JSON list of C-alpha atoms in Angstrom, two decimals:
[
{"chain": "F", "resi": 321, "resn": "MET", "atom": "CA", "xyz": [121.90, 200.30, 268.73]},
{"chain": "F", "resi": 322, "resn": "ILE", "atom": "CA", "xyz": [122.12, 200.95, 272.46]},
{"chain": "F", "resi": 323, "resn": "PRO", "atom": "CA", "xyz": [119.92, 203.89, 273.62]},
{"chain": "F", "resi": 324, "resn": "PHE", "atom": "CA", "xyz": [121.70, 207.17, 274.25]},
{"chain": "F", "resi": 325, "resn": "HIS", "atom": "CA", "xyz": [120.81, 207.34, 277.96]},
{"chain": "F", "resi": 326, "resn": "GLU", "atom": "CA", "xyz": [122.36, 203.91, 278.49]},
{"chain": "F", "resi": 327, "resn": "LEU", "atom": "CA", "xyz": [125.48, 205.01, 276.66]},
{"chain": "F", "resi": 328, "resn": "LEU", "atom": "CA", "xyz": [125.79, 208.05, 278.93]},
{"chain": "F", "resi": 329, "resn": "PHE", "atom": "CA", "xyz": [125.85, 205.80, 281.98]},
{"chain": "F", "resi": 330, "resn": "PHE", "atom": "CA", "xyz": [128.41, 203.54, 280.31]},
{"chain": "F", "resi": 331, "resn": "ILE", "atom": "CA", "xyz": [130.59, 206.57, 279.56]},
{"chain": "F", "resi": 332, "resn": "LEU", "atom": "CA", "xyz": [130.54, 207.39, 283.29]},
{"chain": "F", "resi": 333, "resn": "ALA", "atom": "CA", "xyz": [131.60, 203.83, 284.10]},
{"chain": "F", "resi": 334, "resn": "ALA", "atom": "CA", "xyz": [134.37, 204.00, 281.49]},
{"chain": "F", "resi": 335, "resn": "LEU", "atom": "CA", "xyz": [135.51, 207.33, 282.92]},
{"chain": "F", "resi": 336, "resn": "VAL", "atom": "CA", "xyz": [135.76, 205.82, 286.40]},
{"chain": "F", "resi": 337, "resn": "LEU", "atom": "CA", "xyz": [137.84, 202.97, 285.00]},
{"chain": "F", "resi": 338, "resn": "VAL", "atom": "CA", "xyz": [140.26, 205.44, 283.43]},
{"chain": "F", "resi": 339, "resn": "ILE", "atom": "CA", "xyz": [140.77, 207.62, 286.51]},
{"chain": "F", "resi": 340, "resn": "SER", "atom": "CA", "xyz": [140.98, 204.75, 289.00]},
{"chain": "F", "resi": 341, "resn": "PRO", "atom": "CA", "xyz": [144.58, 203.83, 289.92]},
{"chain": "F", "resi": 342, "resn": "GLY", "atom": "CA", "xyz": [145.97, 200.86, 288.06]},
{"chain": "F", "resi": 343, "resn": "PRO", "atom": "CA", "xyz": [148.94, 199.58, 286.04]},
{"chain": "F", "resi": 344, "resn": "ASN", "atom": "CA", "xyz": [148.03, 201.54, 282.90]},
{"chain": "F", "resi": 345, "resn": "MET", "atom": "CA", "xyz": [147.64, 204.83, 284.74]},
{"chain": "F", "resi": 346, "resn": "ILE", "atom": "CA", "xyz": [150.85, 204.44, 286.74]},
{"chain": "F", "resi": 347, "resn": "TYR", "atom": "CA", "xyz": [152.83, 203.46, 283.65]},
{"chain": "F", "resi": 348, "resn": "LEU", "atom": "CA", "xyz": [151.62, 206.39, 281.53]},
{"chain": "F", "resi": 349, "resn": "ILE", "atom": "CA", "xyz": [152.16, 208.96, 284.27]},
{"chain": "F", "resi": 350, "resn": "SER", "atom": "CA", "xyz": [155.60, 207.60, 285.08]},
{"chain": "F", "resi": 351, "resn": "LYS", "atom": "CA", "xyz": [156.79, 207.72, 281.47]},
{"chain": "F", "resi": 352, "resn": "SER", "atom": "CA", "xyz": [155.27, 211.16, 280.90]},
{"chain": "F", "resi": 353, "resn": "ILE", "atom": "CA", "xyz": [157.01, 212.64, 283.92]},
{"chain": "F", "resi": 354, "resn": "THR", "atom": "CA", "xyz": [160.39, 210.91, 283.55]},
{"chain": "F", "resi": 355, "resn": "GLN", "atom": "CA", "xyz": [160.76, 210.77, 279.75]},
{"chain": "F", "resi": 356, "resn": "GLY", "atom": "CA", "xyz": [158.50, 213.47, 278.39]},
{"chain": "F", "resi": 357, "resn": "LYS", "atom": "CA", "xyz": [155.14, 213.80, 276.68]},
{"chain": "F", "resi": 358, "resn": "LYS", "atom": "CA", "xyz": [156.26, 212.06, 273.47]},
{"chain": "F", "resi": 359, "resn": "SER", "atom": "CA", "xyz": [157.19, 208.92, 275.40]},
{"chain": "F", "resi": 360, "resn": "GLY", "atom": "CA", "xyz": [153.89, 209.08, 277.26]},
{"chain": "F", "resi": 361, "resn": "PHE", "atom": "CA", "xyz": [151.98, 209.32, 273.98]},
{"chain": "F", "resi": 362, "resn": "ILE", "atom": "CA", "xyz": [153.82, 206.33, 272.43]},
{"chain": "F", "resi": 363, "resn": "SER", "atom": "CA", "xyz": [153.06, 204.36, 275.59]},
{"chain": "F", "resi": 364, "resn": "LEU", "atom": "CA", "xyz": [149.39, 205.36, 275.31]},
{"chain": "F", "resi": 365, "resn": "ILE", "atom": "CA", "xyz": [149.20, 203.99, 271.76]},
{"chain": "F", "resi": 366, "resn": "GLY", "atom": "CA", "xyz": [150.43, 200.67, 273.11]},
{"chain": "F", "resi": 367, "resn": "VAL", "atom": "CA", "xyz": [147.86, 200.75, 275.93]},
{"chain": "F", "resi": 368, "resn": "VAL", "atom": "CA", "xyz": [145.03, 201.45, 273.46]},
{"chain": "F", "resi": 369, "resn": "CYS", "atom": "CA", "xyz": [146.11, 198.52, 271.28]},
{"chain": "F", "resi": 370, "resn": "GLY", "atom": "CA", "xyz": [145.91, 196.35, 274.39]},
{"chain": "F", "resi": 371, "resn": "PHE", "atom": "CA", "xyz": [142.34, 197.58, 274.90]},
{"chain": "F", "resi": 372, "resn": "LEU", "atom": "CA", "xyz": [141.48, 196.60, 271.32]},
{"chain": "F", "resi": 373, "resn": "PHE", "atom": "CA", "xyz": [142.76, 193.09, 272.00]},
{"chain": "F", "resi": 374, "resn": "HIS", "atom": "CA", "xyz": [140.45, 192.77, 275.00]},
{"chain": "F", "resi": 375, "resn": "ILE", "atom": "CA", "xyz": [137.49, 194.21, 273.08]},
{"chain": "F", "resi": 376, "resn": "VAL", "atom": "CA", "xyz": [137.75, 191.70, 270.25]},
{"chain": "F", "resi": 377, "resn": "MET", "atom": "CA", "xyz": [138.17, 188.74, 272.61]},
{"chain": "F", "resi": 378, "resn": "VAL", "atom": "CA", "xyz": [135.37, 189.80, 274.97]},
{"chain": "F", "resi": 379, "resn": "SER", "atom": "CA", "xyz": [132.93, 190.77, 272.20]},
{"chain": "F", "resi": 380, "resn": "PHE", "atom": "CA", "xyz": [133.07, 187.38, 270.53]},
{"chain": "F", "resi": 381, "resn": "GLY", "atom": "CA", "xyz": [133.11, 185.63, 273.91]},
{"chain": "F", "resi": 382, "resn": "LEU", "atom": "CA", "xyz": [130.03, 187.43, 275.20]},
{"chain": "F", "resi": 383, "resn": "THR", "atom": "CA", "xyz": [128.16, 186.73, 272.00]},
{"chain": "F", "resi": 384, "resn": "ALA", "atom": "CA", "xyz": [128.62, 183.01, 272.58]},
{"chain": "F", "resi": 385, "resn": "VAL", "atom": "CA", "xyz": [128.33, 182.84, 276.38]},
{"chain": "F", "resi": 386, "resn": "LEU", "atom": "CA", "xyz": [125.30, 185.06, 277.02]},
{"chain": "F", "resi": 387, "resn": "PHE", "atom": "CA", "xyz": [123.16, 183.05, 274.62]},
{"chain": "F", "resi": 388, "resn": "ALA", "atom": "CA", "xyz": [124.51, 179.62, 275.56]},
{"chain": "F", "resi": 389, "resn": "ILE", "atom": "CA", "xyz": [124.46, 179.97, 279.36]},
{"chain": "F", "resi": 390, "resn": "PRO", "atom": "CA", "xyz": [121.49, 181.96, 280.81]},
{"chain": "F", "resi": 391, "resn": "ILE", "atom": "CA", "xyz": [123.03, 182.13, 284.31]},
{"chain": "F", "resi": 392, "resn": "ALA", "atom": "CA", "xyz": [126.14, 183.81, 282.86]},
{"chain": "F", "resi": 393, "resn": "TYR", "atom": "CA", "xyz": [124.53, 187.25, 283.12]},
{"chain": "F", "resi": 394, "resn": "THR", "atom": "CA", "xyz": [123.87, 186.85, 286.85]},
{"chain": "F", "resi": 395, "resn": "VAL", "atom": "CA", "xyz": [127.39, 185.57, 287.47]},
{"chain": "F", "resi": 396, "resn": "LEU", "atom": "CA", "xyz": [129.01, 188.43, 285.53]},
{"chain": "F", "resi": 397, "resn": "LYS", "atom": "CA", "xyz": [126.71, 190.95, 287.24]},
{"chain": "F", "resi": 398, "resn": "THR", "atom": "CA", "xyz": [127.76, 189.67, 290.69]},
{"chain": "F", "resi": 399, "resn": "VAL", "atom": "CA", "xyz": [131.43, 189.79, 289.72]},
{"chain": "F", "resi": 400, "resn": "GLY", "atom": "CA", "xyz": [130.98, 193.35, 288.47]},
{"chain": "F", "resi": 401, "resn": "ILE", "atom": "CA", "xyz": [129.37, 194.52, 291.72]},
{"chain": "F", "resi": 402, "resn": "ILE", "atom": "CA", "xyz": [132.09, 192.94, 293.85]},
{"chain": "F", "resi": 403, "resn": "TYR", "atom": "CA", "xyz": [134.79, 194.38, 291.60]},
{"chain": "F", "resi": 404, "resn": "LEU", "atom": "CA", "xyz": [133.41, 197.94, 291.73]},
{"chain": "F", "resi": 405, "resn": "LEU", "atom": "CA", "xyz": [133.18, 197.79, 295.52]},
{"chain": "F", "resi": 406, "resn": "TYR", "atom": "CA", "xyz": [136.74, 196.44, 295.62]},
{"chain": "F", "resi": 407, "resn": "LEU", "atom": "CA", "xyz": [137.94, 199.40, 293.55]},
{"chain": "F", "resi": 408, "resn": "ALA", "atom": "CA", "xyz": [136.08, 201.77, 295.89]},
{"chain": "F", "resi": 409, "resn": "TYR", "atom": "CA", "xyz": [137.87, 200.25, 298.89]},
{"chain": "F", "resi": 410, "resn": "GLN", "atom": "CA", "xyz": [141.23, 200.40, 297.12]},
{"chain": "F", "resi": 411, "resn": "ALA", "atom": "CA", "xyz": [140.72, 204.12, 296.52]},
{"chain": "F", "resi": 412, "resn": "ILE", "atom": "CA", "xyz": [140.24, 204.99, 300.20]},
{"chain": "F", "resi": 413, "resn": "LYS", "atom": "CA", "xyz": [142.10, 202.26, 302.07]},
{"chain": "F", "resi": 414, "resn": "PRO", "atom": "CA", "xyz": [144.80, 203.47, 304.50]},
{"chain": "F", "resi": 415, "resn": "LYS", "atom": "CA", "xyz": [148.12, 204.28, 302.83]},
{"chain": "F", "resi": 416, "resn": "SER", "atom": "CA", "xyz": [146.68, 203.90, 299.33]},
{"chain": "F", "resi": 417, "resn": "LYS", "atom": "CA", "xyz": [149.09, 205.22, 296.73]},
{"chain": "F", "resi": 418, "resn": "ASN", "atom": "CA", "xyz": [148.80, 208.63, 295.11]},
{"chain": "F", "resi": 419, "resn": "ILE", "atom": "CA", "xyz": [148.65, 207.91, 291.37]},
{"chain": "F", "resi": 420, "resn": "PHE", "atom": "CA", "xyz": [150.94, 210.89, 290.66]},
{"chain": "F", "resi": 421, "resn": "GLU", "atom": "CA", "xyz": [153.58, 209.65, 293.07]},
{"chain": "F", "resi": 422, "resn": "VAL", "atom": "CA", "xyz": [156.03, 207.92, 290.74]},
{"chain": "F", "resi": 423, "resn": "ASP", "atom": "CA", "xyz": [159.59, 206.70, 290.75]},
{"chain": "F", "resi": 424, "resn": "GLU", "atom": "CA", "xyz": [161.63, 209.09, 288.62]},
{"chain": "F", "resi": 425, "resn": "SER", "atom": "CA", "xyz": [164.67, 206.84, 288.38]},
{"chain": "F", "resi": 426, "resn": "GLY", "atom": "CA", "xyz": [165.42, 204.76, 285.30]},
{"chain": "F", "resi": 427, "resn": "SER", "atom": "CA", "xyz": [166.81, 205.14, 281.78]},
{"chain": "F", "resi": 428, "resn": "HIS", "atom": "CA", "xyz": [165.00, 206.33, 278.68]},
{"chain": "F", "resi": 429, "resn": "ASP", "atom": "CA", "xyz": [163.30, 203.61, 276.65]},
{"chain": "F", "resi": 430, "resn": "SER", "atom": "CA", "xyz": [163.12, 203.30, 272.87]},
{"chain": "F", "resi": 431, "resn": "PRO", "atom": "CA", "xyz": [159.77, 203.93, 271.11]},
{"chain": "F", "resi": 432, "resn": "LYS", "atom": "CA", "xyz": [159.48, 200.18, 270.38]},
{"chain": "F", "resi": 433, "resn": "LYS", "atom": "CA", "xyz": [159.95, 199.32, 274.05]},
{"chain": "F", "resi": 434, "resn": "LEU", "atom": "CA", "xyz": [157.54, 202.04, 275.17]},
{"chain": "F", "resi": 435, "resn": "PHE", "atom": "CA", "xyz": [154.85, 200.72, 272.83]},
{"chain": "F", "resi": 436, "resn": "SER", "atom": "CA", "xyz": [155.49, 197.07, 273.72]},
{"chain": "F", "resi": 437, "resn": "ILE", "atom": "CA", "xyz": [155.38, 197.63, 277.48]},
{"chain": "F", "resi": 438, "resn": "GLY", "atom": "CA", "xyz": [152.26, 199.79, 277.12]},
{"chain": "F", "resi": 439, "resn": "PHE", "atom": "CA", "xyz": [150.58, 197.06, 275.06]},
{"chain": "F", "resi": 440, "resn": "LEU", "atom": "CA", "xyz": [151.53, 194.27, 277.46]},
{"chain": "F", "resi": 441, "resn": "THR", "atom": "CA", "xyz": [150.61, 196.35, 280.52]},
{"chain": "F", "resi": 442, "resn": "SER", "atom": "CA", "xyz": [147.13, 196.87, 279.07]},
{"chain": "F", "resi": 443, "resn": "MET", "atom": "CA", "xyz": [146.67, 193.37, 277.66]},
{"chain": "F", "resi": 444, "resn": "LEU", "atom": "CA", "xyz": [147.71, 191.70, 280.93]},
{"chain": "F", "resi": 445, "resn": "ASN", "atom": "CA", "xyz": [145.83, 194.15, 283.15]},
{"chain": "F", "resi": 446, "resn": "PRO", "atom": "CA", "xyz": [143.07, 192.16, 284.93]},
{"chain": "F", "resi": 447, "resn": "LYS", "atom": "CA", "xyz": [141.16, 195.36, 285.66]},
{"chain": "F", "resi": 448, "resn": "VAL", "atom": "CA", "xyz": [140.47, 195.86, 281.96]},
{"chain": "F", "resi": 449, "resn": "ALA", "atom": "CA", "xyz": [139.32, 192.27, 281.41]},
{"chain": "F", "resi": 450, "resn": "VAL", "atom": "CA", "xyz": [137.04, 192.32, 284.47]},
{"chain": "F", "resi": 451, "resn": "PHE", "atom": "CA", "xyz": [135.60, 195.68, 283.43]},
{"chain": "F", "resi": 452, "resn": "TYR", "atom": "CA", "xyz": [134.63, 194.40, 280.01]},
{"chain": "F", "resi": 453, "resn": "LEU", "atom": "CA", "xyz": [133.33, 191.03, 281.21]},
{"chain": "F", "resi": 454, "resn": "SER", "atom": "CA", "xyz": [131.32, 192.41, 284.13]},
{"chain": "F", "resi": 455, "resn": "LEU", "atom": "CA", "xyz": [129.97, 195.70, 282.76]},
{"chain": "F", "resi": 456, "resn": "PHE", "atom": "CA", "xyz": [129.35, 195.04, 279.07]},
{"chain": "F", "resi": 457, "resn": "PRO", "atom": "CA", "xyz": [126.48, 192.58, 279.78]},
{"chain": "F", "resi": 458, "resn": "GLN", "atom": "CA", "xyz": [124.69, 195.25, 281.84]},
{"chain": "F", "resi": 459, "resn": "PHE", "atom": "CA", "xyz": [124.22, 197.39, 278.71]},
{"chain": "F", "resi": 460, "resn": "ILE", "atom": "CA", "xyz": [123.72, 194.71, 276.05]},
{"chain": "F", "resi": 461, "resn": "LYS", "atom": "CA", "xyz": [120.17, 193.56, 275.26]},
{"chain": "F", "resi": 462, "resn": "PRO", "atom": "CA", "xyz": [119.05, 191.33, 272.39]},
{"chain": "F", "resi": 463, "resn": "GLU", "atom": "CA", "xyz": [116.25, 193.76, 271.49]},
{"chain": "F", "resi": 464, "resn": "TYR", "atom": "CA", "xyz": [118.88, 196.40, 270.69]},
{"chain": "F", "resi": 465, "resn": "GLY", "atom": "CA", "xyz": [120.26, 194.26, 267.86]},
{"chain": "F", "resi": 466, "resn": "SER", "atom": "CA", "xyz": [123.38, 192.15, 267.40]},
{"chain": "F", "resi": 467, "resn": "VAL", "atom": "CA", "xyz": [125.17, 191.37, 270.67]},
{"chain": "F", "resi": 468, "resn": "LEU", "atom": "CA", "xyz": [128.48, 191.45, 268.82]},
{"chain": "F", "resi": 469, "resn": "ILE", "atom": "CA", "xyz": [127.81, 194.90, 267.34]},
{"chain": "F", "resi": 470, "resn": "GLN", "atom": "CA", "xyz": [126.71, 196.22, 270.75]},
{"chain": "F", "resi": 471, "resn": "SER", "atom": "CA", "xyz": [129.88, 194.85, 272.36]},
{"chain": "F", "resi": 472, "resn": "LEU", "atom": "CA", "xyz": [132.05, 196.50, 269.72]},
{"chain": "F", "resi": 473, "resn": "GLU", "atom": "CA", "xyz": [130.08, 199.75, 270.12]},
{"chain": "F", "resi": 474, "resn": "LEU", "atom": "CA", "xyz": [130.76, 199.79, 273.87]},
{"chain": "F", "resi": 475, "resn": "GLY", "atom": "CA", "xyz": [134.38, 198.89, 273.25]},
{"chain": "F", "resi": 476, "resn": "VAL", "atom": "CA", "xyz": [134.92, 201.77, 270.84]},
{"chain": "F", "resi": 477, "resn": "ILE", "atom": "CA", "xyz": [133.32, 204.21, 273.31]},
{"chain": "F", "resi": 478, "resn": "GLN", "atom": "CA", "xyz": [135.54, 202.93, 276.15]},
{"chain": "F", "resi": 479, "resn": "VAL", "atom": "CA", "xyz": [138.67, 203.32, 274.00]},
{"chain": "F", "resi": 480, "resn": "LEU", "atom": "CA", "xyz": [137.72, 206.88, 273.02]},
{"chain": "F", "resi": 481, "resn": "VAL", "atom": "CA", "xyz": [137.08, 207.82, 276.66]},
{"chain": "F", "resi": 482, "resn": "SER", "atom": "CA", "xyz": [140.31, 206.19, 277.81]},
{"chain": "F", "resi": 483, "resn": "PHE", "atom": "CA", "xyz": [142.39, 207.76, 275.05]},
{"chain": "F", "resi": 484, "resn": "SER", "atom": "CA", "xyz": [140.97, 211.26, 275.63]},
{"chain": "F", "resi": 485, "resn": "VAL", "atom": "CA", "xyz": [141.44, 211.22, 279.41]},
{"chain": "F", "resi": 486, "resn": "ASN", "atom": "CA", "xyz": [144.88, 209.63, 279.30]},
{"chain": "F", "resi": 487, "resn": "PHE", "atom": "CA", "xyz": [146.01, 212.06, 276.60]},
{"chain": "F", "resi": 488, "resn": "LEU", "atom": "CA", "xyz": [145.07, 214.97, 278.87]},
{"chain": "F", "resi": 489, "resn": "ILE", "atom": "CA", "xyz": [146.86, 213.29, 281.77]},
{"chain": "F", "resi": 490, "resn": "ILE", "atom": "CA", "xyz": [150.01, 212.90, 279.69]},
{"chain": "F", "resi": 491, "resn": "LEU", "atom": "CA", "xyz": [149.92, 216.60, 278.77]},
{"chain": "F", "resi": 492, "resn": "THR", "atom": "CA", "xyz": [149.46, 217.71, 282.40]},
{"chain": "F", "resi": 493, "resn": "ALA", "atom": "CA", "xyz": [151.14, 214.92, 284.42]},
{"chain": "F", "resi": 494, "resn": "ALA", "atom": "CA", "xyz": [154.09, 216.97, 285.65]},
{"chain": "F", "resi": 495, "resn": "ARG", "atom": "CA", "xyz": [151.96, 219.96, 286.65]},
{"chain": "F", "resi": 496, "resn": "VAL", "atom": "CA", "xyz": [149.31, 217.82, 288.36]},
{"chain": "F", "resi": 497, "resn": "ALA", "atom": "CA", "xyz": [152.00, 215.90, 290.27]},
{"chain": "F", "resi": 498, "resn": "LEU", "atom": "CA", "xyz": [153.39, 219.22, 291.49]},
{"chain": "F", "resi": 499, "resn": "PHE", "atom": "CA", "xyz": [149.90, 220.42, 292.48]},
{"chain": "F", "resi": 500, "resn": "PHE", "atom": "CA", "xyz": [149.21, 217.32, 294.58]},
{"chain": "F", "resi": 501, "resn": "ALA", "atom": "CA", "xyz": [152.63, 217.56, 296.17]},
{"chain": "F", "resi": 502, "resn": "HIS", "atom": "CA", "xyz": [151.79, 221.07, 297.40]},
{"chain": "F", "resi": 503, "resn": "ASN", "atom": "CA", "xyz": [148.10, 220.34, 298.16]},
{"chain": "F", "resi": 504, "resn": "PRO", "atom": "CA", "xyz": [147.90, 216.88, 299.79]},
{"chain": "F", "resi": 505, "resn": "ALA", "atom": "CA", "xyz": [144.34, 217.50, 301.02]},
{"chain": "F", "resi": 506, "resn": "TRP", "atom": "CA", "xyz": [143.09, 217.27, 297.44]},
{"chain": "F", "resi": 507, "resn": "ILE", "atom": "CA", "xyz": [144.41, 213.71, 297.22]},
{"chain": "F", "resi": 508, "resn": "ARG", "atom": "CA", "xyz": [141.92, 212.69, 299.91]},
{"chain": "F", "resi": 509, "resn": "VAL", "atom": "CA", "xyz": [139.09, 214.51, 298.10]},
{"chain": "F", "resi": 510, "resn": "GLN", "atom": "CA", "xyz": [139.98, 212.76, 294.84]},
{"chain": "F", "resi": 511, "resn": "LYS", "atom": "CA", "xyz": [140.03, 209.34, 296.49]},
{"chain": "F", "resi": 512, "resn": "TRP", "atom": "CA", "xyz": [136.70, 209.75, 298.31]},
{"chain": "F", "resi": 513, "resn": "PHE", "atom": "CA", "xyz": [135.02, 211.14, 295.19]},
{"chain": "F", "resi": 514, "resn": "MET", "atom": "CA", "xyz": [136.23, 208.16, 293.19]},
{"chain": "F", "resi": 515, "resn": "ALA", "atom": "CA", "xyz": [135.06, 205.72, 295.88]},
{"chain": "F", "resi": 516, "resn": "SER", "atom": "CA", "xyz": [131.61, 207.35, 295.97]},
{"chain": "F", "resi": 517, "resn": "VAL", "atom": "CA", "xyz": [131.14, 207.09, 292.21]},
{"chain": "F", "resi": 518, "resn": "LEU", "atom": "CA", "xyz": [132.28, 203.46, 292.19]},
{"chain": "F", "resi": 519, "resn": "THR", "atom": "CA", "xyz": [129.85, 202.59, 294.99]},
{"chain": "F", "resi": 520, "resn": "CYS", "atom": "CA", "xyz": [126.96, 204.28, 293.16]},
{"chain": "F", "resi": 521, "resn": "LEU", "atom": "CA", "xyz": [127.80, 202.31, 290.02]},
{"chain": "F", "resi": 522, "resn": "ALA", "atom": "CA", "xyz": [127.78, 199.08, 292.05]},
{"chain": "F", "resi": 523, "resn": "ILE", "atom": "CA", "xyz": [124.38, 199.90, 293.57]},
{"chain": "F", "resi": 524, "resn": "LYS", "atom": "CA", "xyz": [122.91, 200.75, 290.17]},
{"chain": "F", "resi": 525, "resn": "MET", "atom": "CA", "xyz": [124.22, 197.48, 288.77]},
{"chain": "F", "resi": 526, "resn": "ALA", "atom": "CA", "xyz": [122.79, 195.53, 291.71]},
{"chain": "F", "resi": 527, "resn": "PHE", "atom": "CA", "xyz": [119.27, 196.77, 290.93]},
{"chain": "F", "resi": 528, "resn": "SER", "atom": "CA", "xyz": [119.52, 196.36, 287.17]},
{"chain": "F", "resi": 529, "resn": "LYS", "atom": "CA", "xyz": [117.16, 193.79, 285.69]},
{"chain": "F", "resi": 530, "resn": "ALA", "atom": "CA", "xyz": [118.25, 190.64, 283.94]},
{"chain": "F", "resi": 531, "resn": "LYS", "atom": "CA", "xyz": [117.64, 190.45, 280.21]}
]
C-alpha cells in the first residue's frame, strides 16, 4: 500500500486536476446551469465512467511499461512536469476563460445523451490521460507492493476526489456563476492560486527521485 503522506500529496494533485478548467468541468457546469442539477448529476456519472476507463487502461499499461522500459519513468516524469506548467500558464494567460462563463443556449438533452456525452467527454479528454500517465508513476514504487494494485488505488482516490468536488460544483454552479459575475476580481485570484499550486506540484515532481 502507498504511504498515507504520499496519498495526501496525490489527493492535492487530483484536486488541482478537478478544479482546473477543461472539457469535463465546462460540460458539467453548462448542463447544471442550463438544464438543472439532475442533468448535471447524470452527466457526472458519465464522466466518472470515463475516468474508470482510463484507470483500467493506464493501470495495466503502467504495470507492463514501468518494468519493461526503465527510461519510461523519466520520460513520463518530464511529460508530467511540462504538462503541469502548461496548465499553470493556461490558468493565467491573457483572456483565459472563466470556467463559470457558459453558453446558456441549447435544448434539453435526454438522460441517455447526457450520460453518453459525459462519458465520451471524459474518455476522450487528453488532460485525464496525461494526468494518469504522468503522475501515477511518481507515487508508485515496487517496494509498496503490486504496481497494478497501487495504480488502481490511486485511480479510486482520484475518482472519489473528482466525484465529490464536481458534485458540489453541480449543486452550486448557478450561485457561483452569479457570484463571479458580480465579483470579477475573484476570478483573477482563483486563476493565480491555481497556477501557483500547479507550479509547486511541477517543482516537487522535478526533484522527486527515480525508483
